[in-house]
PDB file of C-alpha atoms in Angstrom:
ATOM      1  CA  UNK J   1     201.240 162.483 108.794  1.00  0.00           C
ATOM      2  CA  UNK J   2     200.527 163.871 112.300  1.00  0.00           C
ATOM      3  CA  UNK J   3     196.810 164.297 112.800  1.00  0.00           C
ATOM      4  CA  UNK J   4     194.728 167.391 114.373  1.00  0.00           C
ATOM      5  CA  UNK J   5     195.076 165.865 117.982  1.00  0.00           C
ATOM      6  CA  UNK J   6     198.936 163.968 117.663  1.00  0.00           C
ATOM      7  CA  UNK J   7     201.364 164.855 120.172  1.00  0.00           C
ATOM      8  CA  UNK J   8     204.173 166.343 118.200  1.00  0.00           C
ATOM      9  CA  UNK J   9     207.785 164.856 117.987  1.00  0.00           C
ATOM     10  CA  UNK J  10     209.156 167.320 120.165  1.00  0.00           C
ATOM     11  CA  UNK J  11     206.729 166.504 123.066  1.00  0.00           C
ATOM     12  CA  UNK J  12     207.471 162.662 123.281  1.00  0.00           C
ATOM     13  CA  UNK J  13     209.032 161.720 126.897  1.00  0.00           C
ATOM     14  CA  UNK J  14     208.020 165.199 127.861  1.00  0.00           C
ATOM     15  CA  UNK J  15     204.798 163.987 129.876  1.00  0.00           C
ATOM     16  CA  UNK J  16     205.058 163.031 133.661  1.00  0.00           C
ATOM     17  CA  UNK J  17     205.538 158.996 134.060  1.00  0.00           C
ATOM     18  CA  UNK J  18     202.824 156.288 135.126  1.00  0.00           C
ATOM     19  CA  UNK J  19     202.665 154.277 137.823  1.00  0.00           C
ATOM     20  CA  UNK J  20     203.658 150.921 137.127  1.00  0.00           C
ATOM     21  CA  UNK J  21     200.780 148.338 135.876  1.00  0.00           C
ATOM     22  CA  UNK J  22     199.938 145.045 135.005  1.00  0.00           C
ATOM     23  CA  UNK J  23     198.886 144.522 131.749  1.00  0.00           C
ATOM     24  CA  UNK J  24     195.733 142.693 130.862  1.00  0.00           C
ATOM     25  CA  UNK J  25     196.144 138.763 130.222  1.00  0.00           C
ATOM     26  CA  UNK J  26     195.980 137.618 126.581  1.00  0.00           C
ATOM     27  CA  UNK J  27     192.276 135.735 127.915  1.00  0.00           C
ATOM     28  CA  UNK J  28     190.942 138.942 129.477  1.00  0.00           C
ATOM     29  CA  UNK J  29     191.796 140.975 125.989  1.00  0.00           C
ATOM     30  CA  UNK J  30     190.377 138.183 123.904  1.00  0.00           C
ATOM     31  CA  UNK J  31     186.949 138.351 125.866  1.00  0.00           C
ATOM     32  CA  UNK J  32     187.171 142.382 125.374  1.00  0.00           C
ATOM     33  CA  UNK J  33     187.545 141.954 121.867  1.00  0.00           C
ATOM     34  CA  UNK J  34     184.610 139.842 121.839  1.00  0.00           C
ATOM     35  CA  UNK J  35     182.548 143.255 123.652  1.00  0.00           C
ATOM     36  CA  UNK J  36     184.061 145.586 120.922  1.00  0.00           C
ATOM     37  CA  UNK J  37     181.231 146.583 118.718  1.00  0.00           C
ATOM     38  CA  UNK J  38     182.913 148.968 116.182  1.00  0.00           C
ATOM     39  CA  UNK J  39     185.356 146.411 115.648  1.00  0.00           C
ATOM     40  CA  UNK J  40     182.522 144.328 114.224  1.00  0.00           C
ATOM     41  CA  UNK J  41     181.177 147.227 112.550  1.00  0.00           C
ATOM     42  CA  UNK J  42     184.334 147.851 110.755  1.00  0.00           C
ATOM     43  CA  UNK J  43     184.672 143.850 110.005  1.00  0.00           C
ATOM     44  CA  UNK J  44     180.804 144.140 108.563  1.00  0.00           C
ATOM     45  CA  UNK J  45     181.517 146.902 106.257  1.00  0.00           C
ATOM     46  CA  UNK J  46     184.558 145.621 104.933  1.00  0.00           C
ATOM     47  CA  UNK J  47     182.602 142.501 104.180  1.00  0.00           C
ATOM     48  CA  UNK J  48     179.578 144.762 102.792  1.00  0.00           C
ATOM     49  CA  UNK J  49     182.111 146.515 100.513  1.00  0.00           C
ATOM     50  CA  UNK J  50     183.295 143.020  98.752  1.00  0.00           C
ATOM     51  CA  UNK J  51     185.110 143.888  95.839  1.00  0.00           C
ATOM     52  CA  UNK J  52     183.854 147.092  95.607  1.00  0.00           C
ATOM     53  CA  UNK J  53     180.898 149.674  95.818  1.00  0.00           C
ATOM     54  CA  UNK J  54     180.025 152.724  93.562  1.00  0.00           C
ATOM     55  CA  UNK J  55     180.316 156.181  95.531  1.00  0.00           C
ATOM     56  CA  UNK J  56     178.516 159.324  95.236  1.00  0.00           C
ATOM     57  CA  UNK J  57     180.334 162.307  93.223  1.00  0.00           C
ATOM     58  CA  UNK J  58     181.356 163.289  96.555  1.00  0.00           C
ATOM     59  CA  UNK J  59     182.885 160.129  97.793  1.00  0.00           C
ATOM     60  CA  UNK J  60     180.708 159.081  99.945  1.00  0.00           C
ATOM     61  CA  UNK J  61     178.127 155.484 100.423  1.00  0.00           C
ATOM     62  CA  UNK J  62     175.441 155.980  98.165  1.00  0.00           C
ATOM     63  CA  UNK J  63     172.265 156.830 100.440  1.00  0.00           C
ATOM     64  CA  UNK J  64     170.498 153.133  99.712  1.00  0.00           C
ATOM     65  CA  UNK J  65     173.559 151.554 100.642  1.00  0.00           C
ATOM     66  CA  UNK J  66     174.085 153.542 103.874  1.00  0.00           C
ATOM     67  CA  UNK J  67     170.245 153.167 104.736  1.00  0.00           C
ATOM     68  CA  UNK J  68     171.216 149.350 104.333  1.00  0.00           C
ATOM     69  CA  UNK J  69     174.272 149.245 106.491  1.00  0.00           C
ATOM     70  CA  UNK J  70     172.903 151.011 109.059  1.00  0.00           C
ATOM     71  CA  UNK J  71     170.584 148.057 109.643  1.00  0.00           C
ATOM     72  CA  UNK J  72     173.603 145.831 108.939  1.00  0.00           C
ATOM     73  CA  UNK J  73     175.659 147.274 111.506  1.00  0.00           C
ATOM     74  CA  UNK J  74     173.736 148.583 113.829  1.00  0.00           C
ATOM     75  CA  UNK J  75     174.692 152.258 113.962  1.00  0.00           C
ATOM     76  CA  UNK J  76     171.802 153.455 115.711  1.00  0.00           C
ATOM     77  CA  UNK J  77     171.495 155.988 113.133  1.00  0.00           C
ATOM     78  CA  UNK J  78     167.786 157.540 112.294  1.00  0.00           C
ATOM     79  CA  UNK J  79     166.908 157.732 108.534  1.00  0.00           C
ATOM     80  CA  UNK J  80     164.361 160.840 108.189  1.00  0.00           C
ATOM     81  CA  UNK J  81     164.318 161.737 111.806  1.00  0.00           C
ATOM     82  CA  UNK J  82     161.200 163.440 113.150  1.00  0.00           C
ATOM     83  CA  UNK J  83     161.802 165.860 115.867  1.00  0.00           C
ATOM     84  CA  UNK J  84     158.842 167.101 117.119  1.00  0.00           C
ATOM     85  CA  UNK J  85     156.473 167.485 114.206  1.00  0.00           C
ATOM     86  CA  UNK J  86     159.120 168.554 111.772  1.00  0.00           C
ATOM     87  CA  UNK J  87     160.870 165.395 109.742  1.00  0.00           C
ATOM     88  CA  UNK J  88     164.304 166.030 108.645  1.00  0.00           C
ATOM     89  CA  UNK J  89     165.022 163.699 105.199  1.00  0.00           C
ATOM     90  CA  UNK J  90     168.385 162.165 105.104  1.00  0.00           C
ATOM     91  CA  UNK J  91     169.793 163.423 101.864  1.00  0.00           C
ATOM     92  CA  UNK J  92     173.468 161.685 102.138  1.00  0.00           C
ATOM     93  CA  UNK J  93     175.055 158.774 103.725  1.00  0.00           C
ATOM     94  CA  UNK J  94     177.056 161.644 105.181  1.00  0.00           C
ATOM     95  CA  UNK J  95     173.922 162.404 107.229  1.00  0.00           C
ATOM     96  CA  UNK J  96     174.350 159.160 109.000  1.00  0.00           C
ATOM     97  CA  UNK J  97     176.936 160.238 111.755  1.00  0.00           C
ATOM     98  CA  UNK J  98     177.428 156.708 113.067  1.00  0.00           C
ATOM     99  CA  UNK J  99     177.604 155.277 109.874  1.00  0.00           C
ATOM    100  CA  UNK J 100     180.162 157.959 108.280  1.00  0.00           C
ATOM    101  CA  UNK J 101     182.318 157.351 111.472  1.00  0.00           C
ATOM    102  CA  UNK J 102     182.703 153.764 110.742  1.00  0.00           C
ATOM    103  CA  UNK J 103     183.155 154.576 107.045  1.00  0.00           C
ATOM    104  CA  UNK J 104     185.603 157.384 107.379  1.00  0.00           C
ATOM    105  CA  UNK J 105     188.022 155.324 110.009  1.00  0.00           C
ATOM    106  CA  UNK J 106     188.080 152.112 107.563  1.00  0.00           C
ATOM    107  CA  UNK J 107     189.102 154.641 104.856  1.00  0.00           C
ATOM    108  CA  UNK J 108     191.964 156.372 106.936  1.00  0.00           C
ATOM    109  CA  UNK J 109     193.151 152.756 108.630  1.00  0.00           C
ATOM    110  CA  UNK J 110     193.250 151.690 105.212  1.00  0.00           C
ATOM    111  CA  UNK J 111     190.759 148.772 105.334  1.00  0.00           C
ATOM    112  CA  UNK J 112     189.490 150.596 102.059  1.00  0.00           C
ATOM    113  CA  UNK J 113     190.463 152.805  99.933  1.00  0.00           C
ATOM    114  CA  UNK J 114     189.308 155.420  97.175  1.00  0.00           C
ATOM    115  CA  UNK J 115     191.314 154.607  93.715  1.00  0.00           C
ATOM    116  CA  UNK J 116     192.160 157.796  92.259  1.00  0.00           C
ATOM    117  CA  UNK J 117     189.895 157.243  89.104  1.00  0.00           C
ATOM    118  CA  UNK J 118     186.296 156.013  89.397  1.00  0.00           C
ATOM    119  CA  UNK J 119     183.721 157.118  92.158  1.00  0.00           C
ATOM    120  CA  UNK J 120     183.923 153.922  93.970  1.00  0.00           C
ATOM    121  CA  UNK J 121     185.531 152.387  97.113  1.00  0.00           C
ATOM    122  CA  UNK J 122     187.399 149.044  97.216  1.00  0.00           C
ATOM    123  CA  UNK J 123     189.338 146.597  99.690  1.00  0.00           C
ATOM    124  CA  UNK J 124     192.359 148.667 101.194  1.00  0.00           C
ATOM    125  CA  UNK J 125     195.936 147.503 101.472  1.00  0.00           C
ATOM    126  CA  UNK J 126     194.877 146.547 105.366  1.00  0.00           C
ATOM    127  CA  UNK J 127     191.751 144.968 104.407  1.00  0.00           C
ATOM    128  CA  UNK J 128     192.953 141.630 105.854  1.00  0.00           C
ATOM    129  CA  UNK J 129     192.641 142.837 109.476  1.00  0.00           C
ATOM    130  CA  UNK J 130     189.032 143.148 109.330  1.00  0.00           C
ATOM    131  CA  UNK J 131     188.284 139.461 109.377  1.00  0.00           C
ATOM    132  CA  UNK J 132     187.821 139.224 112.669  1.00  0.00           C
ATOM    133  CA  UNK J 133     188.377 141.309 115.795  1.00  0.00           C
ATOM    134  CA  UNK J 134     191.992 141.285 116.664  1.00  0.00           C
ATOM    135  CA  UNK J 135     194.357 143.590 118.494  1.00  0.00           C
ATOM    136  CA  UNK J 136     195.938 144.594 115.166  1.00  0.00           C
ATOM    137  CA  UNK J 137     192.328 145.789 114.201  1.00  0.00           C
ATOM    138  CA  UNK J 138     191.518 147.488 117.430  1.00  0.00           C
ATOM    139  CA  UNK J 139     194.983 149.489 117.544  1.00  0.00           C
ATOM    140  CA  UNK J 140     194.540 150.612 114.279  1.00  0.00           C
ATOM    141  CA  UNK J 141     191.033 151.669 114.556  1.00  0.00           C
ATOM    142  CA  UNK J 142     192.166 153.632 117.636  1.00  0.00           C
ATOM    143  CA  UNK J 143     194.897 155.314 116.163  1.00  0.00           C
ATOM    144  CA  UNK J 144     192.762 156.455 113.435  1.00  0.00           C
ATOM    145  CA  UNK J 145     189.993 157.683 115.541  1.00  0.00           C
ATOM    146  CA  UNK J 146     192.013 159.513 117.826  1.00  0.00           C
ATOM    147  CA  UNK J 147     194.778 161.191 115.495  1.00  0.00           C
ATOM    148  CA  UNK J 148     192.883 161.161 112.129  1.00  0.00           C
ATOM    149  CA  UNK J 149     189.144 161.074 112.170  1.00  0.00           C
ATOM    150  CA  UNK J 150     188.736 162.746 115.023  1.00  0.00           C
ATOM    151  CA  UNK J 151     184.929 161.676 116.377  1.00  0.00           C
ATOM    152  CA  UNK J 152     183.646 164.261 118.227  1.00  0.00           C
ATOM    153  CA  UNK J 153     184.558 166.790 115.157  1.00  0.00           C
ATOM    154  CA  UNK J 154     183.259 164.058 112.697  1.00  0.00           C
ATOM    155  CA  UNK J 155     180.148 163.253 114.397  1.00  0.00           C
ATOM    156  CA  UNK J 156     179.252 167.097 114.659  1.00  0.00           C
ATOM    157  CA  UNK J 157     180.660 167.541 110.843  1.00  0.00           C
ATOM    158  CA  UNK J 158     176.977 168.670 110.223  1.00  0.00           C
ATOM    159  CA  UNK J 159     176.541 170.902 113.444  1.00  0.00           C
ATOM    160  CA  UNK J 160     173.115 171.825 112.695  1.00  0.00           C
ATOM    161  CA  UNK J 161     172.731 172.948 116.412  1.00  0.00           C
ATOM    162  CA  UNK J 162     175.859 175.016 116.315  1.00  0.00           C
ATOM    163  CA  UNK J 163     177.815 172.844 118.872  1.00  0.00           C
ATOM    164  CA  UNK J 164     180.806 172.680 116.318  1.00  0.00           C
ATOM    165  CA  UNK J 165     183.069 175.046 118.483  1.00  0.00           C
ATOM    166  CA  UNK J 166     182.602 172.148 121.632  1.00  0.00           C
ATOM    167  CA  UNK J 167     183.330 169.136 119.455  1.00  0.00           C
ATOM    168  CA  UNK J 168     186.576 170.545 118.207  1.00  0.00           C
ATOM    169  CA  UNK J 169     187.495 171.649 121.743  1.00  0.00           C
ATOM    170  CA  UNK J 170     186.841 167.938 122.842  1.00  0.00           C
ATOM    171  CA  UNK J 171     188.853 166.783 119.981  1.00  0.00           C
ATOM    172  CA  UNK J 172     191.894 168.820 121.266  1.00  0.00           C
ATOM    173  CA  UNK J 173     191.543 167.556 124.848  1.00  0.00           C
ATOM    174  CA  UNK J 174     190.613 163.858 123.913  1.00  0.00           C
ATOM    175  CA  UNK J 175     194.442 162.416 123.809  1.00  0.00           C
ATOM    176  CA  UNK J 176     194.923 164.200 127.498  1.00  0.00           C
ATOM    177  CA  UNK J 177     191.650 162.839 128.788  1.00  0.00           C
ATOM    178  CA  UNK J 178     192.536 159.166 127.529  1.00  0.00           C
ATOM    179  CA  UNK J 179     196.284 159.704 129.051  1.00  0.00           C
ATOM    180  CA  UNK J 180     194.499 160.665 132.439  1.00  0.00           C
ATOM    181  CA  UNK J 181     192.492 157.783 132.597  1.00  0.00           C
ATOM    182  CA  UNK J 182     195.140 155.546 131.929  1.00  0.00           C
ATOM    183  CA  UNK J 183     197.172 157.031 134.726  1.00  0.00           C
ATOM    184  CA  UNK J 184     194.522 156.680 136.815  1.00  0.00           C
ATOM    185  CA  UNK J 185     193.478 152.951 136.301  1.00  0.00           C
ATOM    186  CA  UNK J 186     193.257 151.126 139.750  1.00  0.00           C
ATOM    187  CA  UNK J 187     193.279 154.456 141.436  1.00  0.00           C
ATOM    188  CA  UNK J 188     189.975 156.655 140.837  1.00  0.00           C
ATOM    189  CA  UNK J 189     187.813 157.477 137.859  1.00  0.00           C
ATOM    190  CA  UNK J 190     186.626 160.576 136.539  1.00  0.00           C
ATOM    191  CA  UNK J 191     183.202 162.096 137.085  1.00  0.00           C
ATOM    192  CA  UNK J 192     181.643 163.384 133.918  1.00  0.00           C
ATOM    193  CA  UNK J 193     178.253 164.910 132.893  1.00  0.00           C
ATOM    194  CA  UNK J 194     176.712 163.456 129.785  1.00  0.00           C
ATOM    195  CA  UNK J 195     173.988 164.823 127.411  1.00  0.00           C
ATOM    196  CA  UNK J 196     173.557 161.710 125.556  1.00  0.00           C
ATOM    197  CA  UNK J 197     170.839 159.230 125.768  1.00  0.00           C
ATOM    198  CA  UNK J 198     169.157 160.415 129.126  1.00  0.00           C
ATOM    199  CA  UNK J 199     172.322 160.360 131.020  1.00  0.00           C
ATOM    200  CA  UNK J 200     172.618 163.103 133.657  1.00  0.00           C
ATOM    201  CA  UNK J 201     176.204 162.079 134.781  1.00  0.00           C
ATOM    202  CA  UNK J 202     177.886 159.644 136.297  1.00  0.00           C
ATOM    203  CA  UNK J 203     181.683 158.055 136.020  1.00  0.00           C
ATOM    204  CA  UNK J 204     183.574 156.873 133.300  1.00  0.00           C
ATOM    205  CA  UNK J 205     186.684 154.828 133.004  1.00  0.00           C
ATOM    206  CA  UNK J 206     188.151 152.601 130.324  1.00  0.00           C
ATOM    207  CA  UNK J 207     187.420 148.869 129.864  1.00  0.00           C
ATOM    208  CA  UNK J 208     190.434 146.435 129.454  1.00  0.00           C
ATOM    209  CA  UNK J 209     190.749 146.704 125.732  1.00  0.00           C
ATOM    210  CA  UNK J 210     190.808 150.593 125.924  1.00  0.00           C
ATOM    211  CA  UNK J 211     192.991 150.702 128.695  1.00  0.00           C
ATOM    212  CA  UNK J 212     195.593 148.459 126.914  1.00  0.00           C
ATOM    213  CA  UNK J 213     195.093 150.602 123.870  1.00  0.00           C
ATOM    214  CA  UNK J 214     195.977 153.440 125.548  1.00  0.00           C
ATOM    215  CA  UNK J 215     198.647 152.631 127.530  1.00  0.00           C
ATOM    216  CA  UNK J 216     200.301 150.803 124.459  1.00  0.00           C
ATOM    217  CA  UNK J 217     200.103 154.623 123.129  1.00  0.00           C
ATOM    218  CA  UNK J 218     201.345 156.279 126.218  1.00  0.00           C
ATOM    219  CA  UNK J 219     204.456 154.602 126.223  1.00  0.00           C
ATOM    220  CA  UNK J 220     205.271 156.333 123.340  1.00  0.00           C
ATOM    221  CA  UNK J 221     204.646 159.757 124.951  1.00  0.00           C
ATOM    222  CA  UNK J 222     205.899 159.088 128.182  1.00  0.00           C
ATOM    223  CA  UNK J 223     207.100 156.647 130.706  1.00  0.00           C
ATOM    224  CA  UNK J 224     204.649 153.868 131.332  1.00  0.00           C
ATOM    225  CA  UNK J 225     206.539 150.856 133.183  1.00  0.00           C
ATOM    226  CA  UNK J 226     204.711 147.546 132.998  1.00  0.00           C
ATOM    227  CA  UNK J 227     205.042 145.088 136.034  1.00  0.00           C
ATOM    228  CA  UNK J 228     206.056 141.813 135.603  1.00  0.00           C
ATOM    229  CA  UNK J 229     209.334 141.916 134.232  1.00  0.00           C
ATOM    230  CA  UNK J 230     211.211 140.202 137.444  1.00  0.00           C
ATOM    231  CA  UNK J 231     208.196 137.441 137.798  1.00  0.00           C
ATOM    232  CA  UNK J 232     210.281 134.752 136.290  1.00  0.00           C
ATOM    233  CA  UNK J 233     213.498 135.627 138.618  1.00  0.00           C
ATOM    234  CA  UNK J 234     215.096 133.539 140.994  1.00  0.00           C
ATOM    235  CA  UNK J 235     214.341 134.523 144.777  1.00  0.00           C
ATOM    236  CA  UNK J 236     218.135 135.045 145.151  1.00  0.00           C
ATOM    237  CA  UNK J 237     218.267 137.472 142.636  1.00  0.00           C
ATOM    238  CA  UNK J 238     215.048 139.706 143.102  1.00  0.00           C
ATOM    239  CA  UNK J 239     216.647 141.819 145.810  1.00  0.00           C
ATOM    240  CA  UNK J 240     219.426 142.993 143.884  1.00  0.00           C
ATOM    241  CA  UNK J 241     217.445 143.300 140.774  1.00  0.00           C
ATOM    242  CA  UNK J 242     214.455 145.333 142.232  1.00  0.00           C
ATOM    243  CA  UNK J 243     216.986 147.692 143.795  1.00  0.00           C
ATOM    244  CA  UNK J 244     217.730 149.637 141.058  1.00  0.00           C
ATOM    245  CA  UNK J 245     213.915 150.736 140.453  1.00  0.00           C
ATOM    246  CA  UNK J 246     212.144 153.454 141.626  1.00  0.00           C
ATOM    247  CA  UNK J 247     210.331 152.586 145.291  1.00  0.00           C
ATOM    248  CA  UNK J 248     207.128 152.420 143.826  1.00  0.00           C
ATOM    249  CA  UNK J 249     208.219 150.142 140.763  1.00  0.00           C
ATOM    250  CA  UNK J 250     210.128 147.966 143.313  1.00  0.00           C
ATOM    251  CA  UNK J 251     207.252 147.420 145.353  1.00  0.00           C
ATOM    252  CA  UNK J 252     205.190 146.417 142.570  1.00  0.00           C
ATOM    253  CA  UNK J 253     207.481 144.133 141.127  1.00  0.00           C
ATOM    254  CA  UNK J 254     208.117 142.007 144.531  1.00  0.00           C
ATOM    255  CA  UNK J 255     204.054 142.172 144.966  1.00  0.00           C
ATOM    256  CA  UNK J 256     203.278 140.560 141.171  1.00  0.00           C
ATOM    257  CA  UNK J 257     206.359 137.987 141.983  1.00  0.00           C
ATOM    258  CA  UNK J 258     204.870 137.050 145.043  1.00  0.00           C
ATOM    259  CA  UNK J 259     201.638 136.840 143.966  1.00  0.00           C
ATOM    260  CA  UNK J 260     202.855 134.633 140.683  1.00  0.00           C
ATOM    261  CA  UNK J 261     205.071 132.527 143.044  1.00  0.00           C
ATOM    262  CA  UNK J 262     202.627 130.792 145.026  1.00  0.00           C
ATOM    263  CA  UNK J 263     202.133 129.820 148.780  1.00  0.00           C
ATOM    264  CA  UNK J 264     205.878 129.330 149.001  1.00  0.00           C
ATOM    265  CA  UNK J 265     207.000 132.570 147.605  1.00  0.00           C
ATOM    266  CA  UNK J 266     206.990 134.503 150.938  1.00  0.00           C
ATOM    267  CA  UNK J 267     209.439 131.813 152.490  1.00  0.00           C
ATOM    268  CA  UNK J 268     211.536 131.846 149.420  1.00  0.00           C
ATOM    269  CA  UNK J 269     211.668 135.699 149.521  1.00  0.00           C
ATOM    270  CA  UNK J 270     212.424 135.889 153.103  1.00  0.00           C
ATOM    271  CA  UNK J 271     215.371 133.298 152.937  1.00  0.00           C
ATOM    272  CA  UNK J 272     216.891 135.020 149.896  1.00  0.00           C
ATOM    273  CA  UNK J 273     216.995 138.384 151.756  1.00  0.00           C
ATOM    274  CA  UNK J 274     218.432 136.675 155.150  1.00  0.00           C
ATOM    275  CA  UNK J 275     220.969 135.557 152.870  1.00  0.00           C
ATOM    276  CA  UNK J 276     221.789 139.016 151.164  1.00  0.00           C
ATOM    277  CA  UNK J 277     221.982 140.472 154.717  1.00  0.00           C
ATOM    278  CA  UNK J 278     218.891 142.336 153.944  1.00  0.00           C
ATOM    279  CA  UNK J 279     216.771 140.714 156.670  1.00  0.00           C
ATOM    280  CA  UNK J 280     217.497 138.782 160.183  1.00  0.00           C
ATOM    281  CA  UNK J 281     216.387 135.156 160.801  1.00  0.00           C
ATOM    282  CA  UNK J 282     212.993 135.907 163.005  1.00  0.00           C
ATOM    283  CA  UNK J 283     212.932 134.001 166.791  1.00  0.00           C
TER     284      UNK J 283
END
């Protein structure tokens, strides 16, 4: 079922094409996975649940478990928070926004599930993904966050300050924001303002893992060509193989081929172009 921010099927292929890009290497992605705290929080939550934990009548984690998980998963939530001279008592694990987001994603991504009978949570059909940080786990979490759980709306679900309208608007714009950042990768980033954690402004761009995840999804809703398809071509085949590509993509493919071919690549390509009648021998 489509989530509130998902693009409908009829919108597929109607978005503008992206410039050709080179995907991150396996080593770069492996390193990025080790720097993704949300994945470790999902893994830690599934491990904590074990074979099952009791839930409240409303389907939330029990408060005692929630308070413990705040520390175990380092969600940054504040229990019984003081604001000025007033204390706001934590009455439910749902009040712990960071933890509740991890819990909701784990449920939606089927890492955990709530059986139809009994107030409990148990491992879901995809719990095996939560053994270590992998691209499959990252992709499942990403799609759950963007299309179903909707982080701005979920984190502002209680909405004590009346900013719920802004969270809903941000959720609606989030896919387009991510597609924009994906399309502008290697060219520029977008200036934004942020009110959290004493940050008043700056620049934002996706890291390697985030960009890989968004590009993977972008290829489903728009043209998102990947450079490297001609990487293993012979020099003699390269001019003809690139001739049918758009100019920008052809140049990118040739650049990628030259980079992968080492020091002799320029000479081999020049000889091939001369043989094909596309260039003349230099004096």
